[in-house]
Short mmCIF file of N, CA and C and ligand atoms in Angstrom, two decimals:
data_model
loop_
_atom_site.label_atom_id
_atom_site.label_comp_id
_atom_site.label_asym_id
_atom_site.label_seq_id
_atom_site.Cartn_x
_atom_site.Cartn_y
_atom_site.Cartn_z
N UNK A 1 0.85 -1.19 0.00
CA UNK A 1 0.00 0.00 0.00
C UNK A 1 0.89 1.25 0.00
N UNK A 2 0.83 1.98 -0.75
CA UNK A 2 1.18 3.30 -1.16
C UNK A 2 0.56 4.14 0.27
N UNK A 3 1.55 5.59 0.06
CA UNK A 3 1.00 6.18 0.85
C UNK A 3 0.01 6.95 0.65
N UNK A 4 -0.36 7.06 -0.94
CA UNK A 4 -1.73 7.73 -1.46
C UNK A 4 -2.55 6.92 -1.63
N UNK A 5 -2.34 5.39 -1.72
CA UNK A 5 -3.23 4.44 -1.03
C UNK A 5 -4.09 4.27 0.17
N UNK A 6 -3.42 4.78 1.07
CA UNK A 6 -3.59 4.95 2.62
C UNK A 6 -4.25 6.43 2.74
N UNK A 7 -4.00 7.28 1.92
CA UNK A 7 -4.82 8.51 2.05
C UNK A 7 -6.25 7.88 1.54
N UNK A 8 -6.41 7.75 0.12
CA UNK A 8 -7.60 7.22 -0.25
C UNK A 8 -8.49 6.59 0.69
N UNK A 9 -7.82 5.42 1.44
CA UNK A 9 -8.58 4.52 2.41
C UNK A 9 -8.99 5.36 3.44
N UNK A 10 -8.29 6.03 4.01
CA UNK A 10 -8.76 6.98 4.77
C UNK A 10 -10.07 7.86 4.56
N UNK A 11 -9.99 8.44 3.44
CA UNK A 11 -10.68 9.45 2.91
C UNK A 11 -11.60 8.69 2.83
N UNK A 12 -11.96 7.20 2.47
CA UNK A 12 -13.15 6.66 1.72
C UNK A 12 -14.25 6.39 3.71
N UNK A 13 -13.25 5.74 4.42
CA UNK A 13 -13.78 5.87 5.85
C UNK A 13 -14.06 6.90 6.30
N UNK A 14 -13.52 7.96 6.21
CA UNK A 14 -13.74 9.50 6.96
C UNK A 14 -15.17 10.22 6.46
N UNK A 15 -15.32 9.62 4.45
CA UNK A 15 -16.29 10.38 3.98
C UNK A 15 -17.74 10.05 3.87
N UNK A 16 -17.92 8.87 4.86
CA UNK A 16 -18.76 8.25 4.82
C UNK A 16 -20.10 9.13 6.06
N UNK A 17 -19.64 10.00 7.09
CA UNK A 17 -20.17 10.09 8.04
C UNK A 17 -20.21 12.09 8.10
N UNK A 18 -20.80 12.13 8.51
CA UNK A 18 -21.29 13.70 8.27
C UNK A 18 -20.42 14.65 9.26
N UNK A 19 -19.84 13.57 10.46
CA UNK A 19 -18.98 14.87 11.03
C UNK A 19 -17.56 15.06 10.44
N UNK A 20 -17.32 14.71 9.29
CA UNK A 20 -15.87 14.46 8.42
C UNK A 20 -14.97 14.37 9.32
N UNK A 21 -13.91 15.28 8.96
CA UNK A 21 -12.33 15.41 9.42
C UNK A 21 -12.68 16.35 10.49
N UNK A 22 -11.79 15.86 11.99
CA UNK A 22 -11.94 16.68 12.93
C UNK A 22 -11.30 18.22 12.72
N UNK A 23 -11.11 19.19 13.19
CA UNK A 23 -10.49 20.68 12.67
C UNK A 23 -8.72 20.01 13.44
N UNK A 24 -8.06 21.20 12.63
CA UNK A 24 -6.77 20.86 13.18
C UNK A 24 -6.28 21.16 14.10
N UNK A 25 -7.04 21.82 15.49
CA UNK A 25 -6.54 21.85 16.32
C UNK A 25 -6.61 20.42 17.46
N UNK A 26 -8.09 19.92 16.76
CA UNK A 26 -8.70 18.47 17.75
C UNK A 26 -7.55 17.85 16.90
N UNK A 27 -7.12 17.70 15.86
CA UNK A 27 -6.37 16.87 15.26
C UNK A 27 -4.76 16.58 15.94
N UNK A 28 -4.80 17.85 16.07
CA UNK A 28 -3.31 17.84 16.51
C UNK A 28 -2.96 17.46 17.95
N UNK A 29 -4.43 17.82 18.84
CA UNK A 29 -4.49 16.86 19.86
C UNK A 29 -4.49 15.72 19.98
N UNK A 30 -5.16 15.07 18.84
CA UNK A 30 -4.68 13.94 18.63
C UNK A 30 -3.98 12.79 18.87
N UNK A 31 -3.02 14.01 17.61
CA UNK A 31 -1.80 13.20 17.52
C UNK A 31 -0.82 13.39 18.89
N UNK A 32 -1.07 14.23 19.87
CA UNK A 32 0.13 14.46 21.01
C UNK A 32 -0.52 13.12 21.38
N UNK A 33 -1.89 12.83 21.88
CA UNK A 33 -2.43 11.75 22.23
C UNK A 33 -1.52 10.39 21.99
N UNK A 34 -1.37 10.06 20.83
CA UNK A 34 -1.07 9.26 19.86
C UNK A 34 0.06 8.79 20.10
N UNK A 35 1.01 10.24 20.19
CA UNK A 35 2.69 9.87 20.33
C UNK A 35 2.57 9.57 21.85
N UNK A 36 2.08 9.98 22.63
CA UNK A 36 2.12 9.70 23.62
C UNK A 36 1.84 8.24 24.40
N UNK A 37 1.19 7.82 23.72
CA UNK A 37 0.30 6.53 23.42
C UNK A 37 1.84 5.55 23.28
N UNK A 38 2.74 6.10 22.07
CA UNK A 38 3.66 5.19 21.61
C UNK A 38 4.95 5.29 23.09
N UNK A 39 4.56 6.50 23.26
CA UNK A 39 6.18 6.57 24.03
C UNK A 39 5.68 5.61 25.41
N UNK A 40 4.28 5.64 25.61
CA UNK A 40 4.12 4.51 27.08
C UNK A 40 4.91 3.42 26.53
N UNK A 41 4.59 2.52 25.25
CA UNK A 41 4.95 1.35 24.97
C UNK A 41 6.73 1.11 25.11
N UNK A 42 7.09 2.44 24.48
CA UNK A 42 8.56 2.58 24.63
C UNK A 42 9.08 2.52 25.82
N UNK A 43 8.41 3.42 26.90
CA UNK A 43 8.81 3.77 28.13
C UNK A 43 8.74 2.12 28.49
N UNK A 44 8.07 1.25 28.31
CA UNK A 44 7.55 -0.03 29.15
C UNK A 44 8.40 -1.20 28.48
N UNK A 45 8.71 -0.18 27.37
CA UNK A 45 9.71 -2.28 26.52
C UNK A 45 11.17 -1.22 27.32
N UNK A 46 11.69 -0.37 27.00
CA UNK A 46 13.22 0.23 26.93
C UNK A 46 13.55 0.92 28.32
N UNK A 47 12.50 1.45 28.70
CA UNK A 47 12.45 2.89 29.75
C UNK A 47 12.69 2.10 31.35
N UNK A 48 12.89 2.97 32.14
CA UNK A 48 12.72 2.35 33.33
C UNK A 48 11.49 2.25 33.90
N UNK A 49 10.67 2.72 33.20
CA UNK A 49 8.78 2.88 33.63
C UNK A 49 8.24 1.43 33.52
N UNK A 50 8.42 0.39 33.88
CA UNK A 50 7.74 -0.99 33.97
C UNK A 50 6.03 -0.89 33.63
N UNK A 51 5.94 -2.07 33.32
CA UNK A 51 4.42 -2.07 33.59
C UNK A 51 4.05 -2.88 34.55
N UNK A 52 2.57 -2.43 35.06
CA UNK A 52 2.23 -2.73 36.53
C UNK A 52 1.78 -4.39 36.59
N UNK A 53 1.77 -5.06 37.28
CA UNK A 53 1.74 -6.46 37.25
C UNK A 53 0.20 -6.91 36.54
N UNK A 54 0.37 -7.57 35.40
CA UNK A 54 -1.26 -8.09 35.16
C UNK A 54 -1.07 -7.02 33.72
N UNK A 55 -0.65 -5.69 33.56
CA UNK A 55 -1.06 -4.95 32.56
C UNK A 55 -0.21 -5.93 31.22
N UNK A 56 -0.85 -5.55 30.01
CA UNK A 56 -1.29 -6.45 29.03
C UNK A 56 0.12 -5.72 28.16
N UNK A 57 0.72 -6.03 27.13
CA UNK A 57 1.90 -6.12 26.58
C UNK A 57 1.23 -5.39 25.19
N UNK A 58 1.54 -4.02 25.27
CA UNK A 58 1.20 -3.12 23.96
C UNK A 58 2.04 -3.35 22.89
N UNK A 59 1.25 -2.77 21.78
CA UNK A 59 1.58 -3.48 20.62
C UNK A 59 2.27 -1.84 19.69
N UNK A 60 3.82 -1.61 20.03
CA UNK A 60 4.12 -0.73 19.29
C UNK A 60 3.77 -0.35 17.76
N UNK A 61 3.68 -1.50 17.12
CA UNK A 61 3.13 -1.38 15.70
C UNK A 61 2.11 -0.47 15.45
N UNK A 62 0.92 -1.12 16.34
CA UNK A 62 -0.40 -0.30 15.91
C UNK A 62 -0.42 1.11 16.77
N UNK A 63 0.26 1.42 17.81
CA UNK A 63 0.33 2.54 18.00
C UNK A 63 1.19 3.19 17.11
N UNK A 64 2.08 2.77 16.21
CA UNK A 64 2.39 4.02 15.13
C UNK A 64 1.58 4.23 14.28
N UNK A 65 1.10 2.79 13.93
CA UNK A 65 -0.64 3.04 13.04
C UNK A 65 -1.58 4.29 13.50
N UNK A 66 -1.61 4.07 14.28
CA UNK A 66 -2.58 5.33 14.82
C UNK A 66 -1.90 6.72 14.53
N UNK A 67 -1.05 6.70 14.95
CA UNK A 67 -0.06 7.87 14.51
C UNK A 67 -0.32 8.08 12.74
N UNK A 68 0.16 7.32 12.02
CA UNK A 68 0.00 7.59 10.91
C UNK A 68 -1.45 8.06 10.51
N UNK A 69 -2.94 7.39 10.99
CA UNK A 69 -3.77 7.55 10.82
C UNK A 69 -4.53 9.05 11.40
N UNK A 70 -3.84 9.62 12.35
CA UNK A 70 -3.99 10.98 12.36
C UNK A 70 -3.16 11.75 11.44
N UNK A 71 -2.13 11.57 11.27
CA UNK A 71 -1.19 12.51 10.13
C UNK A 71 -1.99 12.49 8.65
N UNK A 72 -2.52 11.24 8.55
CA UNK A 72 -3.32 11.28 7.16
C UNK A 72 -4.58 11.59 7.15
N UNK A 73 -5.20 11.99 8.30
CA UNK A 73 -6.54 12.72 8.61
C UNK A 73 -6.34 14.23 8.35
N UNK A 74 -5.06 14.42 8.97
CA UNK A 74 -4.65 16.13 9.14
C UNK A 74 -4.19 16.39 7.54
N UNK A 75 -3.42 15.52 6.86
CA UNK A 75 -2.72 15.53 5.69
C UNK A 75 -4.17 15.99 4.65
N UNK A 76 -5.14 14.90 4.80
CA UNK A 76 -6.18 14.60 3.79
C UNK A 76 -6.97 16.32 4.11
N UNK A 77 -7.49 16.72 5.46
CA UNK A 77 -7.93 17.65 5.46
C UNK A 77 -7.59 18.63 4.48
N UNK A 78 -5.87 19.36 4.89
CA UNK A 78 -5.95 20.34 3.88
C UNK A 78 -5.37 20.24 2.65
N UNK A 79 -5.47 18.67 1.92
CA UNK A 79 -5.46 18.72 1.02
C UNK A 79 -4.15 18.13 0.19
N UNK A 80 -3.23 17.93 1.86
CA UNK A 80 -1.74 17.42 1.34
C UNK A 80 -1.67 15.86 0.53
N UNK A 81 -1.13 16.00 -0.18
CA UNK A 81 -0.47 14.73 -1.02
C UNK A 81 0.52 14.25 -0.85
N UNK A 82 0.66 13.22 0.59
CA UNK A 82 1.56 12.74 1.18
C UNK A 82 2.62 11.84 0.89
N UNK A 83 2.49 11.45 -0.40
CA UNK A 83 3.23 10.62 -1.40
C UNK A 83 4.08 11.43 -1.83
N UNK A 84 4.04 13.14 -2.27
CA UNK A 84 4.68 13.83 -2.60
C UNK A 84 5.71 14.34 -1.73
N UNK A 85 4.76 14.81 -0.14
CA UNK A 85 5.63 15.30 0.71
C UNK A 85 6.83 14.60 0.76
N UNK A 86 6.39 13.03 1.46
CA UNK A 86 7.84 12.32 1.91
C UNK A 86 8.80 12.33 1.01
N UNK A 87 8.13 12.30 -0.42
CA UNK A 87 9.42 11.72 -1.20
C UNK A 87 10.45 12.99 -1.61
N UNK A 88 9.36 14.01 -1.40
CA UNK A 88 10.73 15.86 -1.44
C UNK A 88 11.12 15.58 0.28
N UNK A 89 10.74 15.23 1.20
CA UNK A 89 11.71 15.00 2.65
C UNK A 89 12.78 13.78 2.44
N UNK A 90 12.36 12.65 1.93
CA UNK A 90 13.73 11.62 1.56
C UNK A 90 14.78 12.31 0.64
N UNK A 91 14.32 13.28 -0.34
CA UNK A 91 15.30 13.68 -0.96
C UNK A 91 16.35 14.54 -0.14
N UNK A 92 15.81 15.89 0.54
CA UNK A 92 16.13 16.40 1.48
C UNK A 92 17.58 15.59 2.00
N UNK A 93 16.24 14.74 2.91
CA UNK A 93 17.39 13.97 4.03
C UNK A 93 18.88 13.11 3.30
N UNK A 94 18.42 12.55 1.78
CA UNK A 94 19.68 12.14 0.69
C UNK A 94 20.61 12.72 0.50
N UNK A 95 20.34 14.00 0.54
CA UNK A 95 21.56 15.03 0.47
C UNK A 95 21.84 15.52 1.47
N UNK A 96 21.19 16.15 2.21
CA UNK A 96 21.94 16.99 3.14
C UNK A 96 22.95 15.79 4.07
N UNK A 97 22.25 14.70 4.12
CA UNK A 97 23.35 13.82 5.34
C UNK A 97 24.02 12.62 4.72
N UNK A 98 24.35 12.40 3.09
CA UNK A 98 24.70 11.39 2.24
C UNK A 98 26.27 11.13 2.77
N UNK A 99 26.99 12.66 3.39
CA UNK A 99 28.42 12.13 4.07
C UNK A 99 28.65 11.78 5.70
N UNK A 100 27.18 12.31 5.91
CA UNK A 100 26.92 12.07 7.45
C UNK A 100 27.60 10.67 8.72
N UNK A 101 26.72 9.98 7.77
CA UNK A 101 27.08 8.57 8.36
C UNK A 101 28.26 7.60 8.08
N UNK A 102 28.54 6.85 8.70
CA UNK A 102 29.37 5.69 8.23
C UNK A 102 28.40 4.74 7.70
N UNK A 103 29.34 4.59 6.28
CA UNK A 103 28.63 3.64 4.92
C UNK A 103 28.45 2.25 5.51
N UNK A 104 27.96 0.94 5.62
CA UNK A 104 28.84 -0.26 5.56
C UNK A 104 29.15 -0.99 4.52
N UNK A 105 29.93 -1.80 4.70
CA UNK A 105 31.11 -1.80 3.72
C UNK A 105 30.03 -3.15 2.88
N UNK A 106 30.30 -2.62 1.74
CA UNK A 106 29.71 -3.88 0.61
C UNK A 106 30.28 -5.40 1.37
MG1 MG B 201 -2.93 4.68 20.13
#
């Protein structure tokens, strides 16, 4: 799935129901929601924040899902074409840091 795949799908769920796309400020609440959501899981696999005895073993995956699924709510709202964005930010990031790193060796 493309990432204008994933807009579409979105758009086709979102446009089904009369209160559409939330505004971008609920949106962006959201997403703090969201990341926040991911960093518990982090805090609980990496962090020193344990989880409490009995609590259930979160699933980092789908909390980035969610993440993505607000970015492409906020994206779809005003109209962004997120297939485009990333691929002018990969370019970006190709150049500016192509001597950055250490290569590994073929
Ligand atoms: Mg979540």
């Amino acid at each position: 799935m493309t990432l204008s795949d994933a807009q579409r799908r979105v758009d086709a769920w979102i446009s089904q129901f009369e209160e559409g796309y939330f505004d971008p400020l609920t949106n962006m609440t959201r997403l703090a929601e969201e990341v926040g959501e991911l960093a518990r899981e982090v805090n609980h696999r990496f962090g020193q924040k344990t989880k409490k005895p009995g609590e259930a073993e979160g699933d980092m995956g789908m909390e980035m899902a969610d993440i993505l699924f607000v970015l492409i709510c906020m994206a779809n709202r005003e109209g962004i074409d997120l297939e485009d964005s990333f691929a002018r930010m990969m370019a970006k990031v190709e150049g500016r840091d192509a001597k950055r790193w250490t290569r590994k060796r073929e």
